[in-house]
């Protein structure tokens, strides 16, 4: 009798799971596209168990979880697809990130590419009547990854800004700014210099060349990305291989071996404090792929010390594999999401579902 009841109970539970799985919906959302900076649609209503499918189109975008209060800043422990670069020539096999909904609370999402959030590239699941508020807060922000503050407060605390501009294929220029604390800000020089830095190259080069430069206030540093898939990502001397909160980040720049033209990313220097950076590609920072502007060679925080500290790290904080169509990424979920699984041509997708019992 006990075995019969146990079997019946298992059957009821399994039937419930199968029924829920059968009712789960797949909701398609398009991210970007030629000349498009938006999620389409910009909001959806989803039930528990539904799957939101983000299909990444042309350019280089993310689907990054944020909050209603800070639309353009990542939430701690939230999901993040990472940058998903897609070439203009891609016509099929677009990368897909799948987000499984675990409750019906609102989920807020933005693209963390330079200045995209401020131009309204945000998305929400189950926003209720808060979507307009979320969108307004996003377009009212001044930085993509740091909370905005009043100019008076910034001046009092000695906060100055570094401005980064990105020129992507097609000539589109994207701009973002981030705050950096300085005891005093030097005046801008009347003459400025553009410093060219080559990133990567043929033969598997894992270098910035030159890797250590001196720049004046007002100078620009233009990073030209060569073969493979690299980034230039702001970090700190204490944590060379971890992205600096609110710092600049080029995103991954995949370049084919036969490329004749190369993407660039330009940073304008607004003070003479040291600026530290690294490549966020898997293992590159730990192999010494780091960069510095105005490292203080008279102190303990020299460029060589920064590089040595980086090489003592085993991993960097973000990664992306070779070509645009084979990017992979995942993160633990928060606030109603069980995790984001990124799929693309050549990538292995891990999708969790209760299916086996329904088929047996």
CSV table of C-alpha atoms in Angstrom, one decimal:
chain,number,residue,atom,x,y,z
A,1,UNK,CA,0.0,0.0,0.0
A,2,UNK,CA,2.9,2.4,0.9
A,3,UNK,CA,4.6,1.7,-2.4
A,4,UNK,CA,1.4,2.4,-4.3
A,5,UNK,CA,0.9,5.7,-2.5
A,6,UNK,CA,4.6,6.7,-3.0
A,7,UNK,CA,4.3,5.9,-6.7
A,8,UNK,CA,1.1,7.8,-7.0
A,9,UNK,CA,2.7,10.8,-5.3
A,10,UNK,CA,5.7,10.7,-7.6
A,11,UNK,CA,3.4,10.6,-10.6
A,12,UNK,CA,1.4,13.6,-9.4
A,13,UNK,CA,4.6,15.6,-8.8
A,14,UNK,CA,6.0,14.6,-12.2
A,15,UNK,CA,2.8,15.5,-13.9
A,16,UNK,CA,2.9,18.9,-12.3
A,17,UNK,CA,6.4,19.5,-13.5
A,18,UNK,CA,5.5,18.3,-17.0
A,19,UNK,CA,2.4,20.5,-17.0
A,20,UNK,CA,4.5,23.5,-16.0
A,21,UNK,CA,7.1,22.8,-18.6
A,22,UNK,CA,4.4,22.4,-21.2
A,23,UNK,CA,3.0,25.8,-20.3
A,24,UNK,CA,6.4,27.6,-20.3
A,25,UNK,CA,6.7,30.1,-23.1
A,26,UNK,CA,9.8,31.3,-25.1
A,27,UNK,CA,9.8,35.1,-25.4
A,28,UNK,CA,12.0,36.5,-28.1
A,29,UNK,CA,13.9,39.8,-27.6
A,30,UNK,CA,16.2,41.3,-30.3
A,31,UNK,CA,19.3,43.2,-29.0
A,32,UNK,CA,20.7,45.9,-31.3
A,33,UNK,CA,20.9,45.6,-35.1
A,34,UNK,CA,22.3,47.8,-37.9
A,35,UNK,CA,22.1,51.4,-36.5
A,36,UNK,CA,19.7,50.2,-33.7
A,37,UNK,CA,20.4,50.9,-30.0
A,38,UNK,CA,17.5,49.1,-28.3
A,39,UNK,CA,16.0,45.9,-27.0
A,40,UNK,CA,12.9,45.0,-29.1
A,41,UNK,CA,10.4,44.8,-27.5
A,42,UNK,CA,11.6,47.0,-24.6
A,43,UNK,CA,9.5,45.1,-22.1
A,44,UNK,CA,7.7,41.7,-21.7
A,45,UNK,CA,5.4,40.0,-19.3
A,46,UNK,CA,6.6,36.6,-18.3
A,47,UNK,CA,5.5,33.8,-16.0
A,48,UNK,CA,7.5,31.5,-13.8
A,49,UNK,CA,9.3,29.0,-16.0
A,50,UNK,CA,9.2,31.2,-19.1
A,51,UNK,CA,12.4,31.7,-21.1
A,52,UNK,CA,13.4,35.1,-22.4
A,53,UNK,CA,15.6,34.7,-25.5
A,54,UNK,CA,17.9,37.6,-26.2
A,55,UNK,CA,19.1,37.4,-29.8
A,56,UNK,CA,22.2,39.6,-30.3
A,57,UNK,CA,22.4,41.4,-33.6
A,58,UNK,CA,25.0,43.7,-35.2
A,59,UNK,CA,27.6,45.7,-33.2
A,60,UNK,CA,28.6,44.9,-29.7
A,61,UNK,CA,26.0,44.8,-26.9
A,62,UNK,CA,25.3,43.2,-23.5
A,63,UNK,CA,22.2,42.2,-21.5
A,64,UNK,CA,23.2,43.2,-18.0
A,65,UNK,CA,20.9,43.2,-15.0
A,66,UNK,CA,20.5,46.4,-13.1
A,67,UNK,CA,17.9,48.0,-10.8
A,68,UNK,CA,15.0,50.5,-11.1
A,69,UNK,CA,17.0,53.0,-9.0
A,70,UNK,CA,20.2,52.7,-11.0
A,71,UNK,CA,19.3,51.6,-14.5
A,72,UNK,CA,22.9,52.0,-15.9
A,73,UNK,CA,24.8,50.2,-13.1
A,74,UNK,CA,25.1,46.4,-12.8
A,75,UNK,CA,23.4,44.8,-9.8
A,76,UNK,CA,25.6,42.8,-7.5
A,77,UNK,CA,25.3,39.0,-8.3
A,78,UNK,CA,23.0,39.8,-11.2
A,79,UNK,CA,23.2,38.2,-14.6
A,80,UNK,CA,25.4,39.6,-17.4
A,81,UNK,CA,25.9,38.3,-20.9
A,82,UNK,CA,29.2,40.1,-21.3
A,83,UNK,CA,29.9,41.8,-24.5
A,84,UNK,CA,28.6,40.0,-27.6
A,85,UNK,CA,30.3,41.4,-30.7
A,86,UNK,CA,28.5,40.6,-34.0
A,87,UNK,CA,30.0,41.6,-37.3
A,88,UNK,CA,28.0,43.7,-39.8
A,89,UNK,CA,28.3,40.9,-42.4
A,90,UNK,CA,26.6,38.4,-40.1
A,91,UNK,CA,23.3,37.2,-41.6
A,92,UNK,CA,22.6,34.0,-39.6
A,93,UNK,CA,23.6,32.1,-36.5
A,94,UNK,CA,23.2,35.1,-34.2
A,95,UNK,CA,24.2,34.5,-30.6
A,96,UNK,CA,21.4,33.9,-28.2
A,97,UNK,CA,21.3,34.3,-24.4
A,98,UNK,CA,18.5,32.5,-22.6
A,99,UNK,CA,17.1,33.8,-19.3
A,100,UNK,CA,14.8,31.5,-17.3
A,101,UNK,CA,12.2,33.3,-15.1
A,102,UNK,CA,12.0,32.0,-11.5
A,103,UNK,CA,9.5,34.5,-10.1
A,104,UNK,CA,7.3,37.4,-11.3
A,105,UNK,CA,9.2,40.2,-9.7
A,106,UNK,CA,10.4,43.0,-12.1
A,107,UNK,CA,13.8,42.3,-13.8
A,108,UNK,CA,15.6,45.4,-15.1
A,109,UNK,CA,18.2,45.1,-17.9
A,110,UNK,CA,20.5,47.5,-19.8
A,111,UNK,CA,23.3,47.4,-22.4
A,112,UNK,CA,26.6,48.4,-20.8
A,113,UNK,CA,28.3,49.4,-24.0
A,114,UNK,CA,29.6,53.0,-23.9
A,115,UNK,CA,26.6,55.4,-23.6
A,116,UNK,CA,24.0,52.9,-24.9
A,117,UNK,CA,22.0,52.9,-21.6
A,118,UNK,CA,21.9,56.7,-21.6
A,119,UNK,CA,20.4,56.5,-25.1
A,120,UNK,CA,17.6,54.4,-23.8
A,121,UNK,CA,18.9,50.9,-24.5
A,122,UNK,CA,17.1,49.3,-21.6
A,123,UNK,CA,14.7,46.4,-21.1
A,124,UNK,CA,12.4,45.0,-18.4
A,125,UNK,CA,10.6,41.8,-17.5
A,126,UNK,CA,7.3,42.4,-15.6
A,127,UNK,CA,7.9,46.1,-15.1
A,128,UNK,CA,4.3,46.8,-14.1
A,129,UNK,CA,3.7,50.6,-14.3
A,130,UNK,CA,7.4,51.4,-13.7
A,131,UNK,CA,8.8,51.1,-17.2
A,132,UNK,CA,8.6,54.8,-18.1
A,133,UNK,CA,10.3,55.6,-14.7
A,134,UNK,CA,13.1,53.1,-15.5
A,135,UNK,CA,13.6,54.5,-19.0
A,136,UNK,CA,13.6,58.1,-17.8
A,137,UNK,CA,16.1,57.3,-15.1
A,138,UNK,CA,18.4,55.7,-17.7
A,139,UNK,CA,18.4,58.5,-20.1
A,140,UNK,CA,18.9,61.0,-17.3
A,141,UNK,CA,22.1,59.3,-16.2
A,142,UNK,CA,25.5,60.8,-17.0
A,143,UNK,CA,27.7,57.6,-16.8
A,144,UNK,CA,27.2,54.1,-18.0
A,145,UNK,CA,28.6,52.3,-14.9
A,146,UNK,CA,28.7,54.8,-12.0
A,147,UNK,CA,26.0,56.7,-10.2
A,148,UNK,CA,25.8,60.3,-11.2
A,149,UNK,CA,26.3,63.1,-8.6
A,150,UNK,CA,26.0,66.9,-8.5
A,151,UNK,CA,28.8,68.9,-9.9
A,152,UNK,CA,29.3,70.7,-6.6
A,153,UNK,CA,29.8,67.4,-4.8
A,154,UNK,CA,32.2,66.3,-7.4
A,155,UNK,CA,34.3,69.4,-7.1
A,156,UNK,CA,34.3,69.3,-3.3
A,157,UNK,CA,35.6,65.7,-3.3
A,158,UNK,CA,38.2,66.2,-5.9
A,159,UNK,CA,36.5,63.9,-8.4
A,160,UNK,CA,37.6,64.4,-12.0
A,161,UNK,CA,36.6,62.5,-15.1
A,162,UNK,CA,38.2,60.5,-17.8
A,163,UNK,CA,36.4,60.5,-21.1
A,164,UNK,CA,36.5,57.5,-23.4
A,165,UNK,CA,35.3,57.5,-27.0
A,166,UNK,CA,35.0,54.4,-29.1
A,167,UNK,CA,34.9,54.4,-32.9
A,168,UNK,CA,33.2,51.3,-34.2
A,169,UNK,CA,33.0,50.0,-37.8
A,170,UNK,CA,30.9,52.4,-39.9
A,171,UNK,CA,32.3,55.5,-38.2
A,172,UNK,CA,29.9,55.6,-35.3
A,173,UNK,CA,31.5,57.3,-32.3
A,174,UNK,CA,30.4,56.3,-28.8
A,175,UNK,CA,31.4,58.3,-25.7
A,176,UNK,CA,31.4,57.5,-21.9
A,177,UNK,CA,32.9,59.2,-18.9
A,178,UNK,CA,33.9,57.8,-15.5
A,179,UNK,CA,35.0,59.4,-12.3
A,180,UNK,CA,38.4,59.1,-10.7
A,181,UNK,CA,39.5,60.7,-7.4
A,182,UNK,CA,42.5,63.0,-7.4
A,183,UNK,CA,43.9,65.2,-4.7
A,184,UNK,CA,44.2,68.0,-7.3
A,185,UNK,CA,43.4,68.2,-10.9
A,186,UNK,CA,46.1,69.5,-13.2
A,187,UNK,CA,45.2,72.2,-15.7
A,188,UNK,CA,44.8,71.1,-19.3
A,189,UNK,CA,47.9,71.5,-21.5
A,190,UNK,CA,47.6,73.9,-24.4
A,191,UNK,CA,49.0,71.3,-26.7
A,192,UNK,CA,47.9,67.7,-26.7
A,193,UNK,CA,49.3,64.4,-28.1
A,194,UNK,CA,47.6,61.3,-29.3
A,195,UNK,CA,49.5,58.2,-28.1
A,196,UNK,CA,49.0,55.1,-30.3
A,197,UNK,CA,49.0,51.7,-28.6
A,198,UNK,CA,48.8,48.5,-30.5
A,199,UNK,CA,46.8,45.7,-28.8
A,200,UNK,CA,47.6,42.1,-29.7
A,201,UNK,CA,48.8,41.1,-33.2
A,202,UNK,CA,49.7,38.2,-35.4
A,203,UNK,CA,51.5,35.3,-33.9
A,204,UNK,CA,49.4,35.3,-30.8
A,205,UNK,CA,50.9,38.5,-29.3
A,206,UNK,CA,49.5,39.2,-25.8
A,207,UNK,CA,50.8,42.7,-25.5
A,208,UNK,CA,50.0,46.4,-25.5
A,209,UNK,CA,52.8,48.1,-27.4
A,210,UNK,CA,54.0,50.3,-25.8
A,211,UNK,CA,52.7,49.0,-22.5
A,212,UNK,CA,53.7,51.9,-20.2
A,213,UNK,CA,53.4,55.5,-21.3
A,214,UNK,CA,53.4,59.0,-19.9
A,215,UNK,CA,50.6,61.3,-20.9
A,216,UNK,CA,49.7,64.9,-20.0
A,217,UNK,CA,46.2,66.2,-19.1
A,218,UNK,CA,44.3,66.6,-22.4
A,219,UNK,CA,46.3,63.9,-24.2
A,220,UNK,CA,44.5,61.0,-25.8
A,221,UNK,CA,45.5,57.4,-26.0
A,222,UNK,CA,44.2,55.5,-29.0
A,223,UNK,CA,44.2,51.7,-28.7
A,224,UNK,CA,44.3,50.0,-32.1
A,225,UNK,CA,43.1,46.4,-31.8
A,226,UNK,CA,44.9,43.8,-33.9
A,227,UNK,CA,44.4,40.0,-34.4
A,228,UNK,CA,42.5,37.8,-32.0
A,229,UNK,CA,40.0,39.2,-29.5
A,230,UNK,CA,41.2,41.6,-26.8
A,231,UNK,CA,39.9,44.4,-24.6
A,232,UNK,CA,41.4,47.4,-22.8
A,233,UNK,CA,39.7,47.5,-19.4
A,234,UNK,CA,40.4,49.9,-16.5
A,235,UNK,CA,41.6,48.2,-13.3
A,236,UNK,CA,43.6,49.2,-10.2
A,237,UNK,CA,47.1,48.6,-9.0
A,238,UNK,CA,45.7,46.5,-6.1
A,239,UNK,CA,43.6,44.2,-8.4
A,240,UNK,CA,45.2,44.3,-11.9
A,241,UNK,CA,42.9,41.7,-13.4
A,242,UNK,CA,39.6,42.9,-12.1
A,243,UNK,CA,37.5,45.6,-13.8
A,244,UNK,CA,37.4,48.9,-12.0
A,245,UNK,CA,33.9,49.9,-11.0
A,246,UNK,CA,32.9,52.8,-13.2
A,247,UNK,CA,36.1,52.5,-15.3
A,248,UNK,CA,36.4,52.5,-19.0
A,249,UNK,CA,36.0,49.2,-20.9
A,250,UNK,CA,36.3,48.8,-24.7
A,251,UNK,CA,34.5,45.5,-24.7
A,252,UNK,CA,35.9,42.6,-26.7
A,253,UNK,CA,37.2,43.6,-30.1
A,254,UNK,CA,37.5,40.5,-32.4
A,255,UNK,CA,39.8,40.9,-35.3
A,256,UNK,CA,40.3,38.3,-38.0
A,257,UNK,CA,43.8,37.1,-39.1
A,258,UNK,CA,43.3,38.6,-42.6
A,259,UNK,CA,42.0,42.0,-41.4
A,260,UNK,CA,43.3,45.1,-43.1
A,261,UNK,CA,41.5,47.7,-41.0
A,262,UNK,CA,41.5,47.7,-37.2
A,263,UNK,CA,39.0,49.0,-34.7
A,264,UNK,CA,40.2,51.7,-32.2
A,265,UNK,CA,39.2,52.9,-28.7
A,266,UNK,CA,40.4,56.3,-27.5
A,267,UNK,CA,40.8,57.4,-23.9
A,268,UNK,CA,41.2,61.1,-23.0
A,269,UNK,CA,43.4,61.8,-20.0
A,270,UNK,CA,42.0,64.4,-17.6
A,271,UNK,CA,44.5,64.1,-14.8
A,272,UNK,CA,48.0,62.8,-14.2
A,273,UNK,CA,47.1,60.1,-11.7
A,274,UNK,CA,48.1,56.6,-12.7
A,275,UNK,CA,45.7,54.8,-15.0
A,276,UNK,CA,45.9,51.0,-14.9
A,277,UNK,CA,44.3,48.6,-17.5
A,278,UNK,CA,44.3,45.0,-18.6
A,279,UNK,CA,42.9,42.6,-21.2
A,280,UNK,CA,39.8,40.8,-19.9
A,281,UNK,CA,40.2,37.9,-22.3
A,282,UNK,CA,40.6,34.6,-20.4
A,283,UNK,CA,44.1,34.2,-19.1
A,284,UNK,CA,45.6,37.2,-20.9
A,285,UNK,CA,46.1,39.4,-17.8
A,286,UNK,CA,47.8,36.6,-15.9
A,287,UNK,CA,50.2,36.3,-18.8
A,288,UNK,CA,51.2,39.9,-18.4
A,289,UNK,CA,48.8,41.7,-20.9
A,290,UNK,CA,48.5,44.9,-18.9
A,291,UNK,CA,49.0,48.6,-19.6
A,292,UNK,CA,49.6,51.8,-17.6
A,293,UNK,CA,49.4,55.5,-18.1
A,294,UNK,CA,51.5,57.7,-15.7
A,295,UNK,CA,52.7,54.9,-13.5
A,296,UNK,CA,54.8,56.4,-10.7
A,297,UNK,CA,58.2,54.8,-11.2
A,298,UNK,CA,59.6,56.6,-8.1
A,299,UNK,CA,57.2,54.7,-5.8
A,300,UNK,CA,56.6,51.1,-5.1
A,301,UNK,CA,53.7,51.1,-7.6
A,302,UNK,CA,55.8,50.9,-10.7
A,303,UNK,CA,54.6,49.4,-14.0
A,304,UNK,CA,56.8,46.3,-13.5
A,305,UNK,CA,55.3,45.8,-10.0
A,306,UNK,CA,51.8,46.1,-11.5
A,307,UNK,CA,52.7,43.5,-14.2
A,308,UNK,CA,54.2,41.1,-11.6
A,309,UNK,CA,51.0,41.4,-9.5
A,310,UNK,CA,48.9,40.7,-12.6
A,311,UNK,CA,50.9,37.6,-13.5
A,312,UNK,CA,50.4,36.2,-9.9
A,313,UNK,CA,46.7,36.1,-10.7
A,314,UNK,CA,45.4,32.9,-12.3
A,315,UNK,CA,42.2,34.4,-13.9
A,316,UNK,CA,40.7,37.6,-15.0
A,317,UNK,CA,37.2,38.6,-14.2
A,318,UNK,CA,35.6,38.3,-17.6
A,319,UNK,CA,36.1,36.3,-20.8
A,320,UNK,CA,35.0,35.8,-24.3
A,321,UNK,CA,36.1,33.2,-26.9
A,322,UNK,CA,37.5,33.9,-30.3
A,323,UNK,CA,35.0,34.9,-33.1
A,324,UNK,CA,31.9,37.0,-32.6
A,325,UNK,CA,29.6,34.0,-33.3
A,326,UNK,CA,31.3,31.8,-30.7
A,327,UNK,CA,31.1,34.0,-27.6
A,328,UNK,CA,30.1,32.2,-24.4
A,329,UNK,CA,29.1,33.4,-21.0
A,330,UNK,CA,27.0,32.7,-17.9
A,331,UNK,CA,26.3,34.2,-14.5
A,332,UNK,CA,24.4,33.3,-11.4
A,333,UNK,CA,20.9,34.8,-11.4
A,334,UNK,CA,19.3,37.3,-9.0
A,335,UNK,CA,15.9,38.9,-8.5
A,336,UNK,CA,13.8,36.4,-10.5
A,337,UNK,CA,16.3,35.0,-12.9
A,338,UNK,CA,17.9,31.6,-12.7
A,339,UNK,CA,20.8,32.5,-14.9
A,340,UNK,CA,21.7,33.7,-18.3
A,341,UNK,CA,23.0,31.1,-20.9
A,342,UNK,CA,24.6,32.4,-24.0
A,343,UNK,CA,24.5,30.4,-27.2
A,344,UNK,CA,26.1,30.9,-30.6
A,345,UNK,CA,27.5,29.0,-33.5
A,346,UNK,CA,30.3,26.8,-32.2
A,347,UNK,CA,29.4,27.4,-28.5
A,348,UNK,CA,28.2,24.8,-26.1
A,349,UNK,CA,24.9,25.8,-24.5
A,350,UNK,CA,23.9,24.4,-21.1
A,351,UNK,CA,20.1,24.6,-20.7
A,352,UNK,CA,18.4,23.2,-17.6
A,353,UNK,CA,14.9,21.9,-18.0
A,354,UNK,CA,12.7,19.1,-16.6
A,355,UNK,CA,12.1,17.1,-19.7
A,356,UNK,CA,13.4,13.6,-19.2
A,357,UNK,CA,10.6,12.6,-16.9
A,358,UNK,CA,8.0,13.9,-19.3
A,359,UNK,CA,9.4,11.6,-22.0
A,360,UNK,CA,9.6,8.4,-20.0
